[in-house]
């Protein structure tokens, strides 16, 4: 699946862009499926907000339970002070997570594409474990910023082993908040840890220096593109102020040879362990 040049580029840059990984028909089918999921889940679930803004970020019971389920999380800008949605749910969801790869048949099948297993193997993941999946909606007008981070902050193994498979189900461009990354930044070391502490979470800094201002590059992605992300690669995305949505699916995989640390926020029940491809 990956040529020697692809592998070299991934190890050099910390990411690899694979255009046309998902067919247009599959992107359309998954986009329709997401609309159906939101329509089915919104009436049944309460309104939880998700934001990467640290002043507003908080982990509640729904967030922790979503480690093994499928929950909707809304944009802060779509919820009024009384906790009611100010727009239709289809235009208000920030993300759906975090176990679509196990609980949702469509995404479970999509996530177990043998090509993904081949890619994981090619970059050295010998015992892949699928730990987290999200649909990231970035709705038009209010889609929230994803602040700069490394996935290894949030999905912690010793040694760090997480990789991300990020799929553009719709075109992602500079205008609607495509991914941005710091090429080679995966060699800078892990900046911080996100820990579960009792019924809440907190960040613990390893390196107080701010992220570099320069060197970030946009990673525009046509519909169907896969972007493979090293777990230590700094990446982010801008808010979506455009009139176009920017639907993406992301799957995070760790290596079962590394210890999955007990203070991860994302924990599954003992009878519901992580599985491979
Ligand atoms: O889709 C985005 O804007 C951010 C996704 C992300 O950070 C991830 O998949 O790790």
XYZ file of N, CA, C and O in Angstrom, residues 4 10 15 33 43 47 50 70-71 87 92-93 134 139 155 164 170 172-173 178-179 188 193 226 231 239 263 265 276:
116
model
N 8.247 2.739 -0.804
C 9.368 3.189 0.046
C 9.416 4.717 0.148
O 9.708 5.271 1.217
N 6.611 9.899 5.188
C 5.901 9.870 6.473
C 6.885 10.045 7.635
O 6.642 10.837 8.553
N 3.615 13.147 8.419
C 2.290 12.931 7.812
C 2.480 12.439 6.385
O 3.571 12.564 5.809
N -24.943 8.732 5.762
C -25.048 7.951 6.998
C -24.885 8.850 8.233
O -25.609 8.697 9.218
N -32.454 13.506 19.107
C -33.604 13.595 20.013
C -33.398 12.806 21.312
O -33.994 13.133 22.337
N -27.656 17.694 25.406
C -26.770 18.590 24.654
C -25.454 18.762 25.406
O -25.376 19.492 26.381
N -18.576 20.265 22.861
C -17.147 19.968 22.787
C -16.428 21.147 22.168
O -16.831 21.678 21.139
N -21.372 5.958 21.055
C -21.518 6.918 19.949
C -22.332 8.096 20.481
O -23.547 7.980 20.684
N -21.660 9.195 20.737
C -22.324 10.370 21.318
C -22.119 11.585 20.434
O -21.064 11.737 19.808
N -29.965 26.025 16.504
C -30.072 25.698 15.073
C -30.325 24.193 14.961
O -30.143 23.461 15.947
N -25.274 21.805 13.880
C -24.803 22.203 15.205
C -23.770 21.248 15.805
O -23.137 21.574 16.801
N -23.602 20.075 15.195
C -22.727 19.060 15.817
C -21.263 19.378 15.523
O -20.885 19.610 14.374
N -13.825 9.291 15.405
C -14.681 10.482 15.490
C -15.111 10.895 14.097
O -14.307 10.833 13.162
N -19.289 22.267 10.964
C -20.431 22.782 10.202
C -20.171 24.191 9.678
O -19.375 24.943 10.237
N -3.985 10.234 23.646
C -4.049 8.765 23.592
C -2.654 8.281 23.956
O -1.727 8.291 23.138
N -2.828 8.426 13.497
C -4.179 8.854 13.103
C -4.399 8.626 11.623
O -3.520 8.916 10.797
N -15.616 15.212 2.818
C -15.913 16.351 1.943
C -14.595 17.102 1.771
O -13.686 16.967 2.599
N -11.696 19.561 2.070
C -11.220 20.416 3.161
C -10.158 21.342 2.573
O -9.144 20.868 2.044
N -10.425 22.631 2.649
C -9.518 23.616 2.039
C -9.223 24.695 3.070
O -9.835 24.717 4.138
N -9.244 23.369 6.758
C -8.508 22.103 6.543
C -7.477 21.903 7.657
O -7.175 22.826 8.422
N -6.929 20.705 7.721
C -5.855 20.453 8.683
C -4.652 21.334 8.338
O -4.419 21.661 7.170
N 9.972 16.893 17.737
C 10.178 17.885 18.807
C 9.901 17.313 20.202
O 10.184 17.953 21.194
N 0.580 16.194 28.495
C -0.257 15.009 28.690
C -1.644 15.446 29.131
O -1.786 16.403 29.906
N -7.029 10.452 2.241
C -6.590 10.000 3.570
C -5.340 10.785 3.940
O -4.425 10.913 3.112
N 1.630 10.245 15.649
C 1.026 10.668 16.910
C 1.715 11.838 17.593
O 1.135 12.472 18.483
N -11.218 27.620 12.508
C -12.688 27.563 12.490
C -13.195 27.560 11.051
O -12.492 28.020 10.143
N -4.060 6.146 33.147
C -4.691 7.451 33.348
C -5.122 8.098 32.039
O -5.370 9.307 31.987
N -7.780 9.365 29.429
C -9.202 9.722 29.610
C -10.077 8.646 28.987
O -11.169 8.377 29.489
N -8.204 -5.326 17.126
C -7.391 -4.973 15.960
C -8.254 -4.754 14.733
O -9.484 -4.634 14.812
